[in-house]
Amino acid sequence: MRIGILGAGQLGRMLALSGYPLGLSFTFLDPAADACAAPVGEHLRGEYGDERALAAFCERCDVATFEFENVPAAAAAYVAARRPLMPGALALETAQDRLSEKRLFDRLGIPVPPYEPVDTRDALEAAARRIGYPCVLKTRRLGYDGKGQAVLRSASDLDAAWSRLGSRALLLEGFVAFERELSCIATRGRDGATAFYPVTENAHRDGILRTSIPRPDDPLQALAQDYTGRVLAALDYTGVMAFEFFAVGGGLLANEIAPRVHNSGHWTFDGAACSQFENHLRAVAGLPLGPASLRAPCAMVNLIGTVPPLQALARIAEARVHLYGKEPKPGRKLGHVNVVAGNGAARDAALARVQALLG
């Protein structure tokens, strides 16, 4: 079976690396000349809005999926009319708009921070008065890794935030003084079967994920699975989805979903019985899902902007290095390191050694 993937970044690369042992092959559509998934599949270089490129893509695959949620809706619709596209258009459209996400969560009874859509400077000021300071102004579309956001700590921040973001559709949210950031990575098969990975505790800096540690005995596991399962069912979802939460006062507030394999699930490549990448492909291909259980205590560290000397990383016996073949650039995800150890103390010690190499 040939899987078509819209996008050829590191997520597409890791999907292909996980799919070849299953006898799957891959075609990518991506406009980038240096797409990092190109070495592991057929790379069709073309714009997502180019119907000739989309037609060639459809001719070269049996089923299709995507590795990022900002695929243009028209491109997704074109592919879905010709090949099975999983996850489907509803999941993609919902995840592309933060307001649609929040309204879905409301409808499903999943708690969210207070929020309001805003489309004028006056509406922003009024919404900030109702929600209260501090609050966070976000673009409804295209924001990721902390981009397209501004924290408003008082009315004096309104003008600067509006000047920077006001040309786009916006959402104002209450600022959450969270205790932890958690994500739930789940897979849903074509037949509705589900597999949930252990809740993952995440740490961000400058809006970019830095570390993820699975917590198999987390007291919020059942609640995270409940909320995630509601969304999977409502969207009639097929594939891997990540649901990001804020842990507050013994409960969870929904942040956002990602309709794809996710950075906070990269530890599954080495630390789970069946990785998120393999399980996504199993779901898309109509195969039975694999077990999502933890194999051993583990953690993931992102390599942002620079990569430590490979020789130094290789000296850490518990480290599993994954490089994406990208040119170094400030703020760019160049790879990650999974730390897998026999017990939690050994994992934490190895994690500290990797972090020390990162400075």
Coordinates of N, CA, C and O in Angstrom, one line a residue, residues 82-231:
R82 N -11.0 12.2 -4.1 CA -10.4 11.2 -5.0 C -9.7 10.0 -4.3 O -9.6 8.9 -4.9
R83 N -9.3 10.2 -3.0 CA -8.7 9.2 -2.2 C -9.2 9.3 -0.8 O -9.6 10.4 -0.3
P84 N -9.3 8.2 -0.1 CA -9.6 8.3 1.4 C -8.6 9.2 2.1 O -7.4 9.0 1.9
L85 N -9.1 10.2 2.8 CA -8.2 11.1 3.5 C -8.5 11.0 5.0 O -9.6 11.2 5.4
M86 N -7.5 10.6 5.7 CA -7.6 10.4 7.2 C -6.5 11.1 7.9 O -5.3 10.9 7.6
P87 N -6.8 11.9 9.0 CA -8.2 12.2 9.4 C -9.0 13.0 8.4 O -8.4 13.5 7.4
G88 N -10.3 13.1 8.6 CA -11.1 13.7 7.6 C -11.2 15.2 7.6 O -10.5 15.9 8.5
A89 N -11.9 15.8 6.7 CA -12.0 17.2 6.5 C -12.5 17.9 7.8 O -12.1 19.0 8.1
L90 N -13.5 17.3 8.5 CA -14.1 18.0 9.7 C -13.0 18.2 10.8 O -12.9 19.2 11.4
A91 N -12.1 17.2 11.0 CA -11.1 17.3 12.0 C -10.1 18.4 11.6 O -9.7 19.2 12.4
L92 N -9.8 18.5 10.3 CA -8.8 19.5 9.8 C -9.4 20.9 9.9 O -8.8 21.8 10.5
E93 N -10.7 21.1 9.5 CA -11.3 22.4 9.6 C -11.4 22.8 11.0 O -11.2 24.0 11.4
T94 N -11.7 21.9 11.9 CA -11.9 22.3 13.4 C -10.6 22.7 14.0 O -10.5 23.7 14.7
A95 N -9.5 21.9 13.7 CA -8.2 22.2 14.3 C -7.6 23.5 13.7 O -6.7 24.1 14.3
Q96 N -8.0 23.9 12.5 CA -7.4 25.1 11.9 C -7.9 26.4 12.5 O -7.3 27.4 12.2
D97 N -9.0 26.3 13.3 CA -9.6 27.6 13.8 C -9.8 27.4 15.3 O -10.6 26.6 15.7
R98 N -9.1 28.2 16.1 CA -9.2 28.1 17.5 C -10.6 28.3 18.0 O -11.0 27.7 19.1
L99 N -11.4 29.1 17.4 CA -12.7 29.4 17.8 C -13.6 28.1 17.6 O -14.4 27.7 18.4
S100 N -13.4 27.5 16.4 CA -14.1 26.2 16.2 C -13.8 25.1 17.2 O -14.6 24.4 17.7
E101 N -12.5 25.1 17.5 CA -12.0 24.1 18.6 C -12.8 24.4 19.9 O -13.3 23.5 20.5
K102 N -12.8 25.7 20.3 CA -13.4 26.0 21.6 C -14.9 25.7 21.6 O -15.4 25.2 22.6
R103 N -15.5 26.0 20.5 CA -17.0 25.7 20.5 C -17.2 24.2 20.5 O -18.2 23.7 21.1
L104 N -16.4 23.4 19.9 CA -16.5 22.0 19.9 C -16.3 21.5 21.4 O -17.1 20.7 21.9
F105 N -15.3 22.0 22.1 CA -15.1 21.6 23.4 C -16.3 21.9 24.3 O -16.8 21.2 25.1
D106 N -16.8 23.1 24.1 CA -18.0 23.6 24.8 C -19.2 22.6 24.6 O -19.9 22.2 25.5
R107 N -19.4 22.2 23.3 CA -20.5 21.4 23.0 C -20.4 20.0 23.6 O -21.4 19.3 23.9
L108 N -19.1 19.5 23.8 CA -18.9 18.2 24.3 C -18.7 18.2 25.9 O -18.4 17.2 26.5
G109 N -18.9 19.4 26.5 CA -18.8 19.5 27.9 C -17.4 19.4 28.5 O -17.2 18.9 29.6
I110 N -16.4 19.8 27.7 CA -15.0 19.8 28.1 C -14.6 21.2 28.5 O -14.8 22.1 27.8
P111 N -14.2 21.3 29.8 CA -13.9 22.7 30.3 C -12.8 23.4 29.5 O -11.8 22.8 29.1
V112 N -13.0 24.7 29.3 CA -12.0 25.6 28.6 C -11.9 26.9 29.4 O -12.7 27.3 30.2
P113 N -10.8 27.6 29.2 CA -10.6 28.9 29.8 C -11.7 29.8 29.2 O -12.2 29.6 28.1
P114 N -12.0 30.9 29.8 CA -12.9 31.9 29.2 C -12.4 32.4 27.9 O -11.1 32.6 27.8
Y115 N -13.2 32.6 26.9 CA -12.7 33.1 25.6 C -13.8 33.9 24.9 O -15.0 33.8 25.2
E116 N -13.3 34.8 24.0 CA -14.3 35.5 23.1 C -13.6 35.8 21.8 O -12.4 36.2 21.8
P117 N -14.3 35.7 20.7 CA -13.7 36.2 19.4 C -13.7 37.7 19.4 O -14.6 38.3 20.0
V118 N -12.7 38.3 18.8 CA -12.6 39.7 18.7 C -12.3 40.1 17.3 O -11.4 39.5 16.7
D119 N -12.9 41.2 16.8 CA -12.6 41.6 15.4 C -12.3 43.1 15.3 O -12.1 43.6 14.2
T120 N -12.4 43.8 16.4 CA -12.1 45.2 16.3 C -11.3 45.6 17.6 O -11.3 44.9 18.6
R121 N -10.6 46.7 17.5 CA -9.9 47.2 18.7 C -10.8 47.4 19.9 O -10.5 47.1 21.0
D122 N -12.0 48.0 19.7 CA -12.9 48.2 20.7 C -13.5 46.9 21.3 O -13.7 46.8 22.5
A123 N -13.7 45.9 20.4 CA -14.2 44.6 20.9 C -13.1 44.0 21.7 O -13.4 43.3 22.7
L124 N -11.8 44.1 21.4 CA -10.7 43.6 22.2 C -10.7 44.2 23.6 O -10.7 43.5 24.6
E125 N -10.9 45.5 23.7 CA -10.9 46.2 25.0 C -12.0 45.7 25.8 O -11.9 45.4 27.0
A126 N -13.2 45.6 25.2 CA -14.4 45.2 26.0 C -14.2 43.7 26.4 O -14.6 43.4 27.6
A127 N -13.7 42.9 25.6 CA -13.5 41.5 25.9 C -12.5 41.3 27.1 O -12.7 40.5 28.0
A128 N -11.5 42.1 27.0 CA -10.4 42.1 28.1 C -11.0 42.5 29.4 O -10.7 42.0 30.5
R129 N -11.9 43.5 29.4 CA -12.6 43.9 30.6 C -13.4 42.8 31.2 O -13.4 42.5 32.4
R130 N -14.1 42.0 30.3 CA -15.0 40.9 30.8 C -14.2 39.7 31.3 O -14.5 39.1 32.3
I131 N -13.2 39.4 30.5 CA -12.4 38.2 30.9 C -11.4 38.5 32.0 O -11.2 37.7 32.9
G132 N -10.9 39.7 32.0 CA -9.9 40.1 33.1 C -8.5 39.9 32.6 O -8.2 39.1 31.8
Y133 N -7.6 40.7 33.3 CA -6.2 40.6 33.0 C -5.5 39.7 34.1 O -6.0 39.6 35.2
P134 N -4.5 39.0 33.7 CA -3.9 38.9 32.4 C -4.8 38.0 31.5 O -5.5 37.2 31.9
C135 N -4.6 38.2 30.2 CA -5.3 37.4 29.2 C -4.4 37.2 28.0 O -3.3 37.9 27.9
V136 N -4.7 36.4 27.0 CA -3.9 36.1 25.9 C -4.6 36.3 24.6 O -5.7 35.7 24.4
L137 N -4.1 37.1 23.7 CA -4.7 37.4 22.4 C -4.0 36.4 21.4 O -2.7 36.4 21.4
K138 N -4.8 35.7 20.7 CA -4.2 34.7 19.8 C -4.9 34.8 18.4 O -6.1 35.2 18.3
T139 N -4.1 34.6 17.4 CA -4.7 34.5 16.0 C -5.5 33.2 16.0 O -5.2 32.2 16.6
R140 N -6.7 33.2 15.3 CA -7.5 32.0 15.3 C -6.9 31.0 14.4 O -7.1 29.8 14.5
R141 N -6.1 31.4 13.4 CA -5.4 30.4 12.5 C -3.9 30.6 12.4 O -3.4 31.7 12.7
L142 N -3.2 29.5 12.1 CA -1.8 29.6 11.7 C -0.8 29.8 12.8 O 0.4 29.9 12.6
G143 N -1.3 29.9 14.1 CA -0.3 30.1 15.2 C 0.3 28.8 15.6 O -0.5 27.8 15.7
Y144 N 1.6 28.7 15.9 CA 2.2 27.5 16.4 C 3.5 27.9 17.0 O 4.1 28.9 16.7
D145 N 4.0 27.0 18.0 CA 5.2 27.3 18.7 C 5.3 28.7 19.2 O 6.3 29.4 19.2
G146 N 4.2 29.2 19.8 CA 4.2 30.5 20.4 C 4.0 31.7 19.5 O 3.9 32.8 19.9
K147 N 3.9 31.4 18.2 CA 3.7 32.5 17.2 C 2.3 32.9 17.2 O 1.4 32.1 17.5
G148 N 2.0 34.2 16.8 CA 0.6 34.7 16.7 C -0.1 34.8 18.0 O -1.3 34.7 18.1
Q149 N 0.7 35.1 19.1 CA 0.1 35.3 20.4 C 0.7 36.5 21.1 O 1.9 36.9 20.8
A150 N 0.0 37.1 22.0 CA 0.4 38.2 22.8 C -0.2 38.1 24.2 O -1.5 38.0 24.3
V151 N 0.5 38.2 25.3 CA 0.0 38.2 26.6 C -0.3 39.7 27.0 O 0.5 40.6 26.9
L152 N -1.5 39.9 27.4 CA -2.0 41.2 27.9 C -2.0 41.2 29.4 O -2.9 40.5 30.0
R153 N -1.2 42.0 30.0 CA -1.1 42.1 31.5 C -1.9 43.2 32.0 O -2.3 43.2 33.2
S154 N -2.2 44.2 31.2 CA -3.0 45.4 31.6 C -3.5 46.1 30.3 O -3.0 45.7 29.2
A155 N -4.3 47.1 30.5 CA -4.9 47.8 29.4 C -3.8 48.5 28.6 O -4.0 48.8 27.4
S156 N -2.6 48.7 29.2 CA -1.6 49.4 28.5 C -0.9 48.5 27.4 O -0.2 49.0 26.5
D157 N -1.2 47.2 27.4 CA -0.7 46.3 26.4 C -1.6 46.2 25.1 O -1.2 45.6 24.2
L158 N -2.8 46.8 25.2 CA -3.8 46.6 24.1 C -3.3 47.1 22.8 O -3.4 46.4 21.8
D159 N -2.8 48.3 22.8 CA -2.4 48.9 21.5 C -1.3 48.2 20.8 O -1.4 47.9 19.6
A160 N -0.3 47.8 21.5 CA 0.8 47.0 20.9 C 0.4 45.7 20.4 O 0.7 45.3 19.3
A161 N -0.5 45.0 21.1 CA -1.0 43.7 20.7 C -1.8 43.8 19.5 O -1.7 43.1 18.5
W162 N -2.7 44.9 19.5 CA -3.6 45.1 18.3 C -2.8 45.5 17.1 O -3.1 45.0 16.0
S163 N -1.8 46.3 17.3 CA -0.9 46.7 16.1 C -0.2 45.5 15.5 O -0.1 45.4 14.3
R164 N 0.2 44.5 16.3 CA 0.9 43.4 15.8 C 0.0 42.3 15.2 O 0.3 41.7 14.2
L165 N -1.2 42.1 15.8 CA -2.0 41.0 15.4 C -3.4 41.3 14.8 O -4.1 40.5 14.3
G166 N -3.7 42.6 14.9 CA -5.1 43.0 14.6 C -5.6 42.9 13.2 O -6.8 43.1 12.9
S167 N -4.7 42.5 12.3 CA -5.1 42.4 10.9 C -5.7 41.0 10.6 O -6.1 40.7 9.5
R168 N -5.8 40.1 11.6 CA -6.3 38.8 11.4 C -7.4 38.5 12.3 O -7.7 39.2 13.3
A169 N -8.2 37.4 12.1 CA -9.2 36.9 13.0 C -8.6 36.5 14.3 O -7.6 35.7 14.3
L170 N -9.1 37.0 15.4 CA -8.5 36.8 16.7 C -9.4 36.2 17.7 O -10.6 36.2 17.6
L171 N -8.8 35.6 18.8 CA -9.5 35.1 19.9 C -8.8 35.6 21.2 O -7.6 35.5 21.3
L172 N -9.6 36.0 22.1 CA -9.0 36.4 23.4 C -9.4 35.3 24.4 O -10.5 35.0 24.6
E173 N -8.4 34.9 25.2 CA -8.6 33.8 26.2 C -8.1 34.3 27.5 O -7.1 35.1 27.6
G174 N -8.7 33.8 28.6 CA -8.2 34.0 29.9 C -6.8 33.3 30.1 O -6.6 32.2 29.6
F175 N -5.9 34.0 30.8 CA -4.6 33.5 31.1 C -4.8 32.4 32.2 O -5.4 32.6 33.2
V176 N -4.2 31.2 31.9 CA -4.3 30.1 32.8 C -3.0 29.9 33.6 O -2.0 29.7 33.1
A177 N -3.1 30.1 34.9 CA -2.0 29.9 35.8 C -1.9 28.4 36.1 O -2.3 27.9 37.2
F178 N -1.5 27.6 35.1 CA -1.6 26.2 35.2 C -0.5 25.6 36.1 O 0.6 26.2 36.4
E179 N -0.8 24.4 36.7 CA 0.2 23.7 37.5 C 1.1 22.9 36.6 O 2.3 22.7 36.9
R180 N 0.6 22.3 35.6 CA 1.3 21.5 34.6 C 0.7 21.6 33.2 O -0.5 21.9 33.1
E181 N 1.5 21.4 32.2 CA 1.0 21.2 30.8 C 1.0 19.7 30.5 O 2.1 19.1 30.6
L182 N -0.1 19.2 30.1 CA -0.2 17.8 29.7 C -0.7 17.6 28.3 O -1.5 18.4 27.8
S183 N -0.4 16.5 27.7 CA -1.0 16.1 26.4 C -1.4 14.7 26.5 O -0.8 13.8 27.2
C184 N -2.5 14.4 25.8 CA -2.9 13.0 25.6 C -2.8 12.6 24.2 O -3.5 13.3 23.3
I185 N -2.0 11.7 23.8 CA -1.8 11.2 22.5 C -2.7 9.9 22.3 O -2.6 9.0 23.1
A186 N -3.6 9.9 21.3 CA -4.5 8.8 21.1 C -4.6 8.5 19.7 O -4.4 9.3 18.8
T187 N -4.9 7.2 19.4 CA -5.2 6.7 18.1 C -6.6 6.1 18.0 O -7.0 5.4 18.9
R188 N -7.2 6.4 16.9 CA -8.5 5.8 16.6 C -8.5 5.1 15.3 O -8.1 5.8 14.3
G189 N -8.9 3.9 15.2 CA -8.8 3.1 14.0 C -10.1 3.4 13.1 O -11.0 4.0 13.5
R190 N -10.0 2.8 11.9 CA -11.2 2.9 11.0 C -12.5 2.3 11.6 O -13.6 2.7 11.4
D191 N -12.3 1.3 12.5 CA -13.4 0.6 13.1 C -13.8 1.2 14.4 O -14.7 0.7 15.0
G192 N -13.2 2.3 14.8 CA -13.6 3.0 16.0 C -12.8 2.5 17.2 O -13.0 3.1 18.3
A193 N -12.0 1.5 17.1 CA -11.1 1.1 18.2 C -10.1 2.2 18.6 O -9.7 3.0 17.7
T194 N -9.8 2.3 19.9 CA -8.9 3.4 20.3 C -7.8 2.9 21.1 O -7.9 1.8 21.8
A195 N -6.7 3.6 21.1 CA -5.5 3.3 21.9 C -5.0 4.6 22.5 O -4.8 5.6 21.8
F196 N -4.8 4.7 23.8 CA -4.3 5.9 24.5 C -3.0 5.7 25.1 O -2.8 4.7 25.8
Y197 N -2.0 6.6 24.8 CA -0.7 6.5 25.4 C -0.8 7.2 26.8 O -1.7 8.0 27.1
P198 N 0.2 6.9 27.6 CA 0.2 7.5 28.9 C 0.3 9.1 28.8 O 0.9 9.6 27.9
V199 N -0.4 9.7 29.6 CA -0.4 11.2 29.6 C 1.0 11.7 29.7 O 1.9 11.1 30.4
T200 N 1.3 12.7 28.9 CA 2.7 13.2 28.8 C 2.7 14.6 29.5 O 1.9 15.5 29.2
E201 N 3.7 14.8 30.3 CA 3.9 16.1 30.9 C 5.0 16.9 30.1 O 6.1 16.4 29.8
N202 N 4.6 18.1 29.7 CA 5.4 18.9 28.8 C 6.0 20.2 29.4 O 5.3 20.8 30.3
A203 N 7.1 20.6 29.0 CA 7.7 21.9 29.4 C 8.0 22.7 28.2 O 8.7 22.2 27.3
H204 N 7.6 24.0 28.1 CA 7.8 24.9 27.0 C 8.7 26.0 27.5 O 8.7 26.4 28.6
R205 N 9.5 26.5 26.5 CA 10.2 27.8 26.7 C 10.1 28.6 25.5 O 10.3 28.1 24.4
D206 N 9.8 29.9 25.6 CA 9.6 30.8 24.4 C 8.6 30.2 23.5 O 8.7 30.4 22.2
G207 N 7.5 29.5 24.0 CA 6.5 29.0 23.2 C 6.8 27.7 22.4 O 6.0 27.2 21.7
I208 N 8.0 27.2 22.6 CA 8.4 26.0 21.9 C 8.6 24.8 22.9 O 9.2 25.0 24.0
L209 N 8.1 23.7 22.6 CA 8.2 22.5 23.4 C 9.7 22.1 23.6 O 10.4 22.0 22.7
R210 N 10.1 21.9 24.9 CA 11.5 21.6 25.2 C 11.6 20.1 25.6 O 12.5 19.4 25.1
T211 N 10.8 19.7 26.6 CA 10.9 18.3 27.1 C 9.5 17.7 27.2 O 8.5 18.5 27.5
S212 N 9.4 16.4 27.1 CA 8.1 15.7 27.3 C 8.5 14.4 28.1 O 9.4 13.7 27.7
I213 N 7.7 14.1 29.1 CA 7.9 12.9 30.0 C 6.6 12.2 30.2 O 5.7 12.8 30.7
P214 N 6.5 11.0 29.7 CA 5.2 10.2 29.9 C 5.1 9.9 31.4 O 6.0 9.5 32.1
R215 N 3.8 10.0 31.9 CA 3.5 9.7 33.3 C 2.5 8.6 33.3 O 1.3 8.9 33.4
P216 N 2.9 7.4 33.4 CA 1.9 6.3 33.2 C 1.0 6.1 34.4 O -0.1 5.5 34.2
D217 N 1.3 6.7 35.6 CA 0.4 6.6 36.7 C -0.2 7.9 37.1 O -0.6 8.1 38.2
D218 N -0.3 8.8 36.1 CA -0.8 10.1 36.4 C -2.3 10.1 36.8 O -3.1 9.4 36.2
P219 N -2.7 10.8 37.9 CA -4.1 10.7 38.4 C -5.1 11.3 37.4 O -6.3 11.1 37.5
L220 N -4.6 12.1 36.4 CA -5.5 12.7 35.4 C -5.6 11.9 34.1 O -6.2 12.4 33.2
Q221 N -5.0 10.7 34.1 CA -5.0 9.9 32.9 C -6.5 9.6 32.4 O -6.8 9.8 31.3
A222 N -7.3 9.1 33.4 CA -8.7 8.7 33.0 C -9.5 9.9 32.5 O -10.2 9.8 31.5
L223 N -9.3 11.1 33.1 CA -10.0 12.3 32.7 C -9.5 12.7 31.3 O -10.3 13.1 30.4
A224 N -8.2 12.7 31.1 CA -7.7 13.1 29.8 C -8.2 12.1 28.7 O -8.5 12.6 27.6
Q225 N -8.2 10.8 29.0 CA -8.8 9.9 28.0 C -10.2 10.1 27.7 O -10.7 10.0 26.6
D226 N -11.0 10.4 28.7 CA -12.4 10.7 28.6 C -12.6 11.9 27.6 O -13.4 11.8 26.6
Y227 N -11.9 13.0 27.9 CA -12.1 14.2 27.1 C -11.6 13.9 25.6 O -12.3 14.3 24.6
T228 N -10.5 13.3 25.5 CA -10.0 13.0 24.2 C -10.9 12.0 23.4 O -11.1 12.2 22.2
G229 N -11.4 11.0 24.1 CA -12.3 10.1 23.4 C -13.6 10.8 22.9 O -14.1 10.4 21.9
R230 N -14.1 11.8 23.6 CA -15.2 12.5 23.2 C -15.0 13.2 21.9 O -15.8 13.2 21.0
V231 N -13.8 13.8 21.8 CA -13.4 14.6 20.5 C -13.2 13.6 19.4 O -13.7 13.8 18.2

